[in-house]
mmCIF file of C-alpha atoms in Angstrom:
data_model
loop_
_atom_site.group_PDB
_atom_site.id
_atom_site.type_symbol
_atom_site.label_atom_id
_atom_site.label_comp_id
_atom_site.label_asym_id
_atom_site.label_seq_id
_atom_site.Cartn_x
_atom_site.Cartn_y
_atom_site.Cartn_z
ATOM 1 C CA MET A 10 -11.790 22.804 -9.842
ATOM 2 C CA ASN A 11 -8.959 22.622 -7.274
ATOM 3 C CA TYR A 12 -10.658 24.755 -4.887
ATOM 4 C CA ILE A 13 -13.855 22.566 -5.390
ATOM 5 C CA ILE A 14 -12.188 19.273 -4.222
ATOM 6 C CA ILE A 15 -10.475 21.603 -1.160
ATOM 7 C CA ILE A 16 -13.843 22.451 -0.039
ATOM 8 C CA ILE A 17 -15.114 19.208 -0.331
ATOM 9 C CA PHE A 18 -12.019 17.496 1.408
ATOM 10 C CA PHE A 19 -12.462 20.026 4.657
ATOM 11 C CA LEU A 20 -16.304 19.852 4.566
ATOM 12 C CA VAL A 21 -15.592 15.637 4.908
ATOM 13 C CA LEU A 22 -13.495 16.444 7.442
ATOM 14 C CA LEU A 23 -15.734 18.983 9.242
ATOM 15 C CA ILE A 24 -18.346 15.586 8.855
ATOM 16 C CA PHE A 25 -15.452 13.068 10.754
ATOM 17 C CA SER A 26 -14.638 16.025 13.445
ATOM 18 C CA THR A 27 -18.246 16.401 14.721
ATOM 19 C CA TYR A 28 -18.985 12.560 14.597
ATOM 20 C CA ILE A 29 -15.574 12.054 16.746
ATOM 21 C CA TYR A 30 -16.717 14.987 18.906
ATOM 22 C CA LYS A 31 -19.830 12.734 19.741
ATOM 23 C CA LYS A 32 -17.937 9.939 20.289
ATOM 24 C CA VAL A 33 -15.416 11.552 22.567
ATOM 25 C CA ASN A 34 -17.702 13.448 24.784
ATOM 26 C CA ASN A 35 -19.760 9.891 25.202
ATOM 27 C CA LEU A 36 -16.360 8.629 26.042
ATOM 28 C CA LEU A 37 -15.492 11.340 28.066
ATOM 29 C CA LEU A 38 -18.418 11.079 30.086
ATOM 30 C CA GLU A 39 -18.434 7.505 30.965
ATOM 31 C CA LEU A 40 -14.659 7.798 32.549
ATOM 32 C CA PHE A 41 -15.547 11.009 34.397
ATOM 33 C CA PRO A 42 -19.447 11.386 34.853
ATOM 34 C CA LYS A 43 -19.343 14.451 37.334
ATOM 35 C CA ARG A 44 -17.026 16.879 34.830
ATOM 36 C CA ARG A 45 -17.943 19.085 32.120
ATOM 37 C CA LEU A 46 -15.148 18.351 29.632
ATOM 38 C CA LYS A 47 -16.729 19.703 26.131
ATOM 39 C CA LEU A 48 -14.188 21.936 25.715
ATOM 40 C CA PHE A 49 -11.440 18.929 25.650
ATOM 41 C CA SER A 50 -13.584 16.850 23.628
ATOM 42 C CA PHE A 51 -13.735 19.616 20.871
ATOM 43 C CA LEU A 52 -10.257 20.450 20.944
ATOM 44 C CA ILE A 53 -9.770 16.003 20.261
ATOM 45 C CA ALA A 54 -11.997 16.119 17.418
ATOM 46 C CA SER A 55 -10.136 19.216 16.283
ATOM 47 C CA ILE A 56 -7.143 17.028 15.982
ATOM 48 C CA PRO A 57 -7.922 15.753 12.004
ATOM 49 C CA ILE A 58 -8.135 19.300 10.800
ATOM 50 C CA ILE A 59 -4.993 20.494 12.558
ATOM 51 C CA MET A 60 -2.961 17.794 11.060
ATOM 52 C CA SER A 61 -4.190 18.332 7.742
ATOM 53 C CA PHE A 62 -1.663 20.492 7.711
ATOM 54 C CA THR A 63 1.237 18.102 8.701
ATOM 55 C CA ARG A 64 3.187 15.421 6.633
ATOM 56 C CA ASN A 65 1.852 13.240 9.447
ATOM 57 C CA PHE A 66 -1.895 13.471 8.722
ATOM 58 C CA SER A 67 -2.192 11.024 5.933
ATOM 59 C CA SER A 68 -1.301 7.687 8.239
ATOM 60 C CA PHE A 69 -3.288 9.107 10.918
ATOM 61 C CA LEU A 70 -6.495 9.700 8.747
ATOM 62 C CA VAL A 71 -6.052 6.019 7.837
ATOM 63 C CA PHE A 72 -6.520 4.829 11.465
ATOM 64 C CA LEU A 73 -9.252 7.905 11.817
ATOM 65 C CA LEU A 74 -11.438 6.508 8.937
ATOM 66 C CA TYR A 75 -11.362 3.162 10.263
ATOM 67 C CA ILE A 76 -12.547 4.332 13.804
ATOM 68 C CA VAL A 77 -15.449 6.177 11.869
ATOM 69 C CA LEU A 78 -15.923 3.523 9.384
ATOM 70 C CA LEU A 79 -16.519 0.530 12.006
ATOM 71 C CA SER A 80 -18.556 2.889 14.937
ATOM 72 C CA ILE A 81 -20.797 3.524 12.148
ATOM 73 C CA PRO A 82 -22.637 -0.527 12.339
ATOM 74 C CA ILE A 83 -21.563 -0.561 16.392
ATOM 75 C CA ASP A 84 -24.043 2.223 16.577
ATOM 76 C CA ILE A 85 -26.636 0.872 14.298
ATOM 77 C CA LEU A 86 -26.152 -2.332 16.434
ATOM 78 C CA ASN A 87 -26.259 0.292 19.926
ATOM 79 C CA ILE A 88 -30.233 1.300 18.605
ATOM 80 C CA TYR A 89 -30.728 -2.555 19.407
ATOM 81 C CA PHE A 90 -28.850 -3.416 22.359
ATOM 82 C CA LYS A 91 -29.369 -0.295 24.256
ATOM 83 C CA LYS A 92 -33.306 -1.344 25.404
ATOM 84 C CA PHE A 93 -31.321 -4.031 27.402
ATOM 85 C CA ASN A 94 -29.594 -1.808 29.186
ATOM 86 C CA ASN A 95 -26.583 -4.190 29.474
ATOM 87 C CA ASN A 96 -23.437 -2.171 31.247
ATOM 88 C CA ILE A 97 -20.890 -4.143 29.537
ATOM 89 C CA TRP A 98 -22.145 -2.961 26.110
ATOM 90 C CA LYS A 99 -22.934 0.523 26.841
ATOM 91 C CA LYS A 100 -18.894 0.490 28.164
ATOM 92 C CA LEU A 101 -17.806 -0.754 25.277
ATOM 93 C CA HIS A 102 -19.720 1.088 23.353
ATOM 94 C CA ASN A 103 -19.104 4.565 24.601
ATOM 95 C CA LEU A 104 -15.347 3.862 25.370
ATOM 96 C CA LEU A 105 -15.010 3.261 21.406
ATOM 97 C CA ILE A 106 -13.302 -0.167 22.233
ATOM 98 C CA ILE A 107 -14.082 -2.247 19.040
ATOM 99 C CA PRO A 108 -13.103 0.273 16.770
ATOM 100 C CA ILE A 109 -10.140 1.239 18.385
ATOM 101 C CA ILE A 110 -8.984 -1.721 18.413
ATOM 102 C CA LEU A 111 -9.857 -2.969 14.716
ATOM 103 C CA SER A 112 -8.556 0.180 13.511
ATOM 104 C CA THR A 113 -5.427 -0.517 15.156
ATOM 105 C CA ILE A 114 -4.965 -4.187 13.607
ATOM 106 C CA LEU A 115 -6.098 -2.638 10.379
ATOM 107 C CA THR A 116 -3.877 -0.039 10.519
ATOM 108 C CA PHE A 117 -0.935 -2.143 11.528
ATOM 109 C CA TYR A 118 -1.712 -4.643 8.583
ATOM 110 C CA GLY A 119 -2.003 -2.120 6.058
ATOM 111 C CA TYR A 120 1.457 -0.731 6.962
ATOM 112 C CA TYR A 121 3.119 -4.098 6.647
ATOM 113 C CA ASN A 122 1.341 -4.592 3.774
ATOM 114 C CA ALA A 123 2.713 -1.534 2.155
ATOM 115 C CA HIS A 124 5.882 -3.068 2.547
ATOM 116 C CA ASN A 125 6.036 -6.585 2.054
ATOM 117 C CA ILE A 126 6.881 -6.502 -1.871
ATOM 118 C CA GLN A 127 5.303 -9.604 -3.239
ATOM 119 C CA LYS A 128 5.988 -10.785 -6.944
ATOM 120 C CA ILE A 129 3.284 -11.257 -9.325
ATOM 121 C CA SER A 130 3.317 -13.405 -12.755
ATOM 122 C CA TYR A 131 1.408 -13.180 -15.959
ATOM 123 C CA ASP A 132 1.868 -15.347 -18.963
ATOM 124 C CA VAL A 133 0.908 -13.565 -22.345
ATOM 125 C CA ILE A 134 0.434 -15.442 -25.938
ATOM 126 C CA SER A 135 2.084 -13.906 -28.996
ATOM 127 C CA HIS A 136 -0.001 -14.122 -32.045
ATOM 128 C CA LYS A 137 2.535 -12.523 -33.969
ATOM 129 C CA GLU A 138 5.379 -14.498 -34.838
ATOM 130 C CA ILE A 139 8.269 -13.616 -32.368
ATOM 131 C CA LYS A 140 11.852 -14.597 -32.164
ATOM 132 C CA GLN A 141 11.723 -15.483 -28.986
ATOM 133 C CA ASP A 142 10.110 -15.526 -25.906
ATOM 134 C CA TYR A 143 10.446 -12.311 -23.750
ATOM 135 C CA LYS A 144 10.270 -11.785 -20.049
ATOM 136 C CA VAL A 145 9.354 -8.312 -18.858
ATOM 137 C CA ALA A 146 9.540 -6.839 -15.468
ATOM 138 C CA LEU A 147 7.134 -3.958 -14.482
ATOM 139 C CA ILE A 148 7.817 -1.220 -12.063
ATOM 140 C CA SER A 149 4.921 1.227 -11.358
ATOM 141 C CA ASP A 150 3.981 3.685 -8.891
ATOM 142 C CA LEU A 151 7.088 3.610 -6.423
ATOM 143 C CA HIS A 152 6.481 7.222 -5.091
ATOM 144 C CA PHE A 153 9.869 7.046 -3.629
ATOM 145 C CA GLY A 154 10.226 8.263 0.023
ATOM 146 C CA THR A 155 6.725 6.723 1.413
ATOM 147 C CA ASN A 156 7.743 3.271 1.711
ATOM 148 C CA PHE A 157 10.868 3.237 0.121
ATOM 149 C CA ASP A 158 14.565 4.286 0.912
ATOM 150 C CA LEU A 159 17.440 3.751 -1.059
ATOM 151 C CA LYS A 160 18.603 1.110 1.054
ATOM 152 C CA SER A 161 15.494 -0.718 0.500
ATOM 153 C CA LEU A 162 14.958 -0.123 -2.843
ATOM 154 C CA LYS A 163 18.510 -1.271 -3.636
ATOM 155 C CA LYS A 164 17.231 -4.313 -2.299
ATOM 156 C CA GLN A 165 14.916 -4.617 -4.717
ATOM 157 C CA VAL A 166 16.295 -4.065 -7.217
ATOM 158 C CA ASP A 167 18.629 -6.936 -6.526
ATOM 159 C CA ILE A 168 15.267 -9.012 -5.995
ATOM 160 C CA ILE A 169 14.282 -8.288 -9.557
ATOM 161 C CA SER A 170 17.788 -8.657 -11.274
ATOM 162 C CA ASN A 171 17.636 -12.212 -10.115
ATOM 163 C CA GLU A 172 14.524 -12.926 -12.377
ATOM 164 C CA ASN A 173 16.745 -12.617 -15.361
ATOM 165 C CA PRO A 174 14.254 -10.064 -17.357
ATOM 166 C CA ASP A 175 14.689 -9.156 -20.856
ATOM 167 C CA ILE A 176 13.011 -5.841 -20.371
ATOM 168 C CA VAL A 177 12.542 -3.756 -17.422
ATOM 169 C CA VAL A 178 9.724 -0.921 -17.703
ATOM 170 C CA LEU A 179 9.416 2.120 -15.333
ATOM 171 C CA ALA A 180 5.135 2.528 -15.620
ATOM 172 C CA GLY A 181 5.125 6.556 -14.003
ATOM 173 C CA ASP A 182 5.131 7.500 -10.682
ATOM 174 C CA ILE A 183 8.572 6.338 -9.832
ATOM 175 C CA ILE A 184 9.075 9.847 -8.137
ATOM 176 C CA ASP A 185 6.692 12.128 -6.648
ATOM 177 C CA GLU A 186 6.155 15.732 -5.133
ATOM 178 C CA GLN A 187 7.269 14.513 -2.037
ATOM 179 C CA THR A 188 10.536 12.749 -3.296
ATOM 180 C CA PRO A 189 13.200 14.974 -1.946
ATOM 181 C CA VAL A 190 15.081 16.306 -4.523
ATOM 182 C CA ASP A 191 18.891 15.554 -3.688
ATOM 183 C CA SER A 192 17.694 12.043 -3.686
ATOM 184 C CA TYR A 193 17.062 11.999 -7.634
ATOM 185 C CA ALA A 194 19.980 10.860 -8.695
ATOM 186 C CA ASP A 195 20.682 7.576 -6.659
ATOM 187 C CA ILE A 196 17.468 6.868 -6.877
ATOM 188 C CA PHE A 197 17.796 6.566 -11.100
ATOM 189 C CA ASN A 198 21.522 5.265 -10.697
ATOM 190 C CA ILE A 199 19.926 2.278 -8.376
ATOM 191 C CA LEU A 200 16.905 1.223 -10.856
ATOM 192 C CA SER A 201 19.420 1.407 -13.757
ATOM 193 C CA ASN A 202 21.497 -1.364 -12.261
ATOM 194 C CA ILE A 203 18.059 -3.488 -12.952
ATOM 195 C CA LYS A 204 20.039 -6.278 -15.067
ATOM 196 C CA SER A 205 18.421 -6.647 -18.367
ATOM 197 C CA GLN A 206 18.976 -8.255 -21.749
ATOM 198 C CA TYR A 207 17.149 -5.115 -23.526
ATOM 199 C CA GLY A 208 17.600 -2.056 -21.677
ATOM 200 C CA ILE A 209 15.230 -0.003 -18.886
ATOM 201 C CA TYR A 210 12.636 2.119 -20.524
ATOM 202 C CA TYR A 211 10.537 4.668 -18.534
ATOM 203 C CA VAL A 212 7.637 6.777 -19.262
ATOM 204 C CA LEU A 213 6.301 9.544 -16.798
ATOM 205 C CA GLY A 214 2.916 9.736 -14.892
ATOM 206 C CA ASN A 215 1.403 12.282 -13.231
ATOM 207 C CA HIS A 216 3.139 12.776 -10.207
ATOM 208 C CA ASP A 217 7.036 12.419 -11.863
ATOM 209 C CA GLU A 218 7.320 15.665 -13.272
ATOM 210 C CA ASN A 219 5.823 17.680 -10.018
ATOM 211 C CA ARG A 220 2.689 18.953 -11.990
ATOM 212 C CA TYR A 221 1.106 19.304 -8.450
ATOM 213 C CA ILE A 222 3.314 22.116 -6.691
ATOM 214 C CA GLU A 223 5.083 25.355 -7.557
ATOM 215 C CA PRO A 224 8.020 25.696 -8.294
ATOM 216 C CA LYS A 225 8.977 22.697 -9.975
ATOM 217 C CA ASP A 226 11.673 23.808 -12.659
ATOM 218 C CA ASN A 227 14.776 23.110 -10.725
ATOM 219 C CA ARG A 228 13.015 19.601 -9.881
ATOM 220 C CA ASN A 229 12.674 19.101 -13.139
ATOM 221 C CA ILE A 230 15.573 19.906 -14.223
ATOM 222 C CA GLU A 231 17.495 17.600 -11.617
ATOM 223 C CA LEU A 232 14.654 14.658 -12.794
ATOM 224 C CA ASN A 233 16.006 14.902 -16.627
ATOM 225 C CA ASN A 234 19.384 14.888 -15.964
ATOM 226 C CA SER A 235 19.366 11.890 -13.439
ATOM 227 C CA ILE A 236 17.265 9.867 -16.151
ATOM 228 C CA LEU A 237 20.015 10.706 -18.734
ATOM 229 C CA LYS A 238 23.144 10.166 -16.675
ATOM 230 C CA SER A 239 21.132 6.699 -15.518
ATOM 231 C CA ASN A 240 20.817 5.819 -19.103
ATOM 232 C CA ILE A 241 17.417 5.098 -18.186
ATOM 233 C CA LYS A 242 15.474 5.288 -21.928
ATOM 234 C CA ILE A 243 12.438 7.683 -21.482
ATOM 235 C CA LEU A 244 9.247 7.126 -23.927
ATOM 236 C CA LYS A 245 7.355 10.269 -24.499
ATOM 237 C CA ASP A 246 5.229 9.318 -27.597
ATOM 238 C CA SER A 247 7.587 7.355 -28.820
ATOM 239 C CA SER A 248 8.794 4.141 -29.702
ATOM 240 C CA HIS A 249 11.766 1.346 -29.374
ATOM 241 C CA ILE A 250 12.588 -1.610 -31.733
ATOM 242 C CA ILE A 251 14.014 -4.849 -29.829
ATOM 243 C CA ASN A 252 15.300 -7.895 -31.721
ATOM 244 C CA ASP A 253 13.755 -6.932 -34.798
ATOM 245 C CA ASP A 254 10.406 -8.723 -33.780
ATOM 246 C CA PHE A 255 9.431 -6.466 -30.982
ATOM 247 C CA ILE A 256 8.295 -2.631 -30.354
ATOM 248 C CA ILE A 257 8.150 -0.965 -27.337
ATOM 249 C CA SER A 258 6.111 2.346 -27.263
ATOM 250 C CA GLY A 259 5.222 4.984 -24.734
ATOM 251 C CA ARG A 260 2.866 7.684 -24.075
ATOM 252 C CA ILE A 261 2.665 11.013 -22.214
ATOM 253 C CA ASP A 262 0.619 10.637 -19.441
ATOM 254 C CA TYR A 263 -3.392 11.011 -19.857
ATOM 255 C CA SER A 264 -3.438 14.362 -17.168
ATOM 256 C CA TYR A 265 -0.941 15.927 -19.732
ATOM 257 C CA ARG A 266 -3.825 16.033 -22.306
ATOM 258 C CA GLN A 267 -5.387 19.105 -21.690
ATOM 259 C CA LEU A 268 -2.206 21.286 -22.502
ATOM 260 C CA GLY A 269 -2.175 19.194 -25.860
ATOM 261 C CA GLN A 270 0.771 17.557 -25.093
ATOM 262 C CA ARG A 271 -0.231 13.933 -25.179
ATOM 263 C CA SER A 272 -0.514 12.499 -28.752
ATOM 264 C CA SER A 273 -3.427 10.391 -30.409
ATOM 265 C CA ALA A 274 -2.115 6.242 -30.031
ATOM 266 C CA SER A 275 -3.065 6.346 -33.855
ATOM 267 C CA GLU A 276 -0.329 8.956 -34.424
ATOM 268 C CA ILE A 277 2.372 6.966 -32.491
ATOM 269 C CA ILE A 278 1.229 4.167 -33.925
ATOM 270 C CA LYS A 279 1.226 5.427 -37.666
ATOM 271 C CA ASN A 280 4.833 3.980 -39.078
ATOM 272 C CA LEU A 281 5.584 1.138 -36.743
ATOM 273 C CA ASP A 282 5.241 -2.378 -38.185
ATOM 274 C CA ARG A 283 1.814 -4.200 -37.492
ATOM 275 C CA ASN A 284 3.280 -7.547 -37.724
ATOM 276 C CA LYS A 285 5.649 -6.864 -35.019
ATOM 277 C CA PHE A 286 4.557 -7.418 -31.406
ATOM 278 C CA LEU A 287 3.870 -3.605 -29.779
ATOM 279 C CA MET A 288 3.606 -2.997 -26.149
ATOM 280 C CA ILE A 289 2.424 0.246 -24.953
ATOM 281 C CA LEU A 290 3.583 1.953 -21.542
ATOM 282 C CA ASP A 291 0.987 4.275 -20.978
ATOM 283 C CA HIS A 292 0.706 5.102 -17.494
ATOM 284 C CA GLN A 293 -3.239 5.836 -16.442
ATOM 285 C CA PRO A 294 -5.292 2.394 -17.946
ATOM 286 C CA SER A 295 -8.629 4.189 -18.885
ATOM 287 C CA GLN A 296 -7.412 4.928 -22.439
ATOM 288 C CA TYR A 297 -6.687 1.324 -23.106
ATOM 289 C CA LYS A 298 -9.557 0.928 -25.767
ATOM 290 C CA GLU A 299 -7.747 3.607 -27.748
ATOM 291 C CA ASN A 300 -4.280 1.714 -27.678
ATOM 292 C CA LYS A 301 -6.126 -1.396 -28.360
ATOM 293 C CA ASN A 302 -8.360 -0.050 -31.344
ATOM 294 C CA VAL A 303 -5.266 0.723 -33.042
ATOM 295 C CA GLY A 304 -3.428 -1.969 -32.926
ATOM 296 C CA TYR A 305 -1.547 -2.579 -29.424
ATOM 297 C CA ASP A 306 -1.359 -6.138 -28.327
ATOM 298 C CA LEU A 307 -0.284 -5.441 -25.039
ATOM 299 C CA GLN A 308 -0.282 -2.385 -23.160
ATOM 300 C CA LEU A 309 1.059 -2.084 -18.941
ATOM 301 C CA SER A 310 -0.517 0.089 -17.038
ATOM 302 C CA GLY A 311 -0.367 1.313 -13.314
ATOM 303 C CA HIS A 312 -2.018 4.407 -11.057
ATOM 304 C CA THR A 313 -4.952 3.152 -10.149
ATOM 305 C CA HIS A 314 -2.788 1.428 -7.087
ATOM 306 C CA ALA A 315 -5.837 -0.940 -6.602
ATOM 307 C CA GLY A 316 -7.438 1.433 -4.212
ATOM 308 C CA GLN A 317 -4.388 1.060 -2.132
ATOM 309 C CA ILE A 318 -6.692 1.702 1.349
ATOM 310 C CA TRP A 319 -10.321 0.226 2.217
ATOM 311 C CA PRO A 320 -12.997 1.467 1.046
ATOM 312 C CA PHE A 321 -11.288 3.033 -1.799
ATOM 313 C CA GLY A 322 -10.781 0.206 -4.414
ATOM 314 C CA LEU A 323 -14.654 -0.070 -4.544
ATOM 315 C CA ILE A 324 -14.430 3.433 -6.219
ATOM 316 C CA THR A 325 -11.675 2.630 -8.345
ATOM 317 C CA ARG A 326 -13.255 -0.506 -9.907
ATOM 318 C CA THR A 327 -16.463 0.806 -10.700
ATOM 319 C CA ILE A 328 -14.406 3.949 -12.824
ATOM 320 C CA GLY A 329 -12.961 1.445 -14.590
ATOM 321 C CA PHE A 330 -10.488 -1.748 -14.493
ATOM 322 C CA ASP A 331 -8.339 -0.892 -12.198
ATOM 323 C CA TYR A 332 -6.116 -3.905 -11.151
ATOM 324 C CA GLY A 333 -4.730 -7.285 -12.733
ATOM 325 C CA LEU A 334 -4.831 -9.036 -16.469
ATOM 326 C CA LEU A 335 -7.679 -8.106 -18.756
ATOM 327 C CA ASN A 336 -7.624 -10.053 -21.899
ATOM 328 C CA GLU A 337 -10.000 -8.620 -24.801
ATOM 329 C CA ASP A 338 -9.836 -10.359 -28.244
ATOM 330 C CA LYS A 339 -6.470 -10.824 -28.913
ATOM 331 C CA PHE A 340 -5.126 -7.939 -26.746
ATOM 332 C CA ASN A 341 -4.070 -7.717 -23.285
ATOM 333 C CA LEU A 342 -4.358 -4.629 -20.637
ATOM 334 C CA ILE A 343 -2.196 -5.838 -17.111
ATOM 335 C CA VAL A 344 -2.589 -3.132 -14.325
ATOM 336 C CA SER A 345 -0.242 -3.258 -11.465
ATOM 337 C CA SER A 346 -1.662 -2.011 -8.088
ATOM 338 C CA GLY A 347 1.857 -0.053 -7.900
ATOM 339 C CA MET A 348 5.676 -1.325 -5.884
ATOM 340 C CA GLY A 349 5.004 2.032 -3.610
ATOM 341 C CA VAL A 350 2.270 3.563 -2.326
ATOM 342 C CA TRP A 351 0.734 7.032 -2.437
ATOM 343 C CA GLY A 352 0.016 9.315 0.757
ATOM 344 C CA PRO A 353 -0.302 7.095 4.040
ATOM 345 C CA PRO A 354 2.526 4.136 3.948
ATOM 346 C CA VAL A 355 -0.309 2.058 4.284
ATOM 347 C CA ARG A 356 -2.245 -0.651 2.003
ATOM 348 C CA THR A 357 -5.137 -2.350 2.789
ATOM 349 C CA GLU A 358 -6.445 -2.999 -1.128
ATOM 350 C CA GLU A 359 -4.392 -5.572 -2.714
ATOM 351 C CA LYS A 360 -0.466 -5.863 -2.175
ATOM 352 C CA SER A 361 2.599 -3.879 -3.114
ATOM 353 C CA GLU A 362 4.352 -5.404 -5.726
ATOM 354 C CA TYR A 363 6.582 -6.060 -8.762
ATOM 355 C CA VAL A 364 5.061 -8.012 -12.136
ATOM 356 C CA ILE A 365 6.587 -10.419 -14.227
ATOM 357 C CA ILE A 366 5.421 -11.027 -17.799
ATOM 358 C CA ASN A 367 5.938 -13.691 -19.708
ATOM 359 C CA ILE A 368 5.387 -12.704 -23.595
ATOM 360 C CA LYS A 369 5.097 -16.455 -24.836
ATOM 361 C CA LYS A 370 5.476 -17.643 -28.791
ATOM 362 C CA GLU A 371 2.239 -19.114 -30.006
ATOM 363 C CA ILE A 372 2.408 -22.666 -30.260
#
């Protein structure tokens, strides 16, 4: 399967590069009509494939993506306008002026949006008797190292602490394969400083344990040691009771199901008191119906990034519920777009966020 994905990826790159070759060749013919510069056009068109082997590829690819996407409708318009033989339009079209300007604006906006963390709030009514209202702070998909360093993380931790949450939850992908191992201890030490009444709870996502690289053993040992020292409570198909009326469960990520490491929701809930408010942390939202059907009241998830980069949000929305608050009967699902970003430090879908959930008594 991985080989198929790699083949598809490079086929798409090849199509992009072919399209760019034609556009660049037209551009150079416009600028230097008497010179043969096909080799130069070929070299420029090869940049996407060459950069796919570098660390800076992702940001460049976003810029490239928007140039191609914006060039397509302009090429369609050109079919109409070229019959008027308008020299101004011809230069605008051949020099890629419109796509380059718009792509630059979109990419810079995406960079700003990725780094401008917003607070998003939701109210959830408990249909079970609880002793108090609970304020839950949700952080997901930090992917530390993409749009955060230690200084900016500490600043964000102070902001969240000022919300005075009762409970803090980390819903997975706090780190990923690109996060430097020697920063693990500092990351979780900073996160452990979020002030809360009942503690910080963490479920691992599909990236935290470095599933997509080898070797991973030393990285995962350092991860476990860092979490242990931070006193953050990690939940792996396990639960924790708070204040005798509220239970937090955490599931092993859905990506581990094929390894037989993920219990069913019915197994996790079977010994829990259904009269208490039951909240489950499940990194991926795709299995929310299973969690709902066994009796959980609230699920908190991340993973989708709400698409992160347009037009990929169209795909994530087609696959399933990918962002916001979903209410079905007395069950609520909240999916965060994430405080960080994955891959390019760019976000043109939704916003980077932390989430405050106010769980209120039923009046």
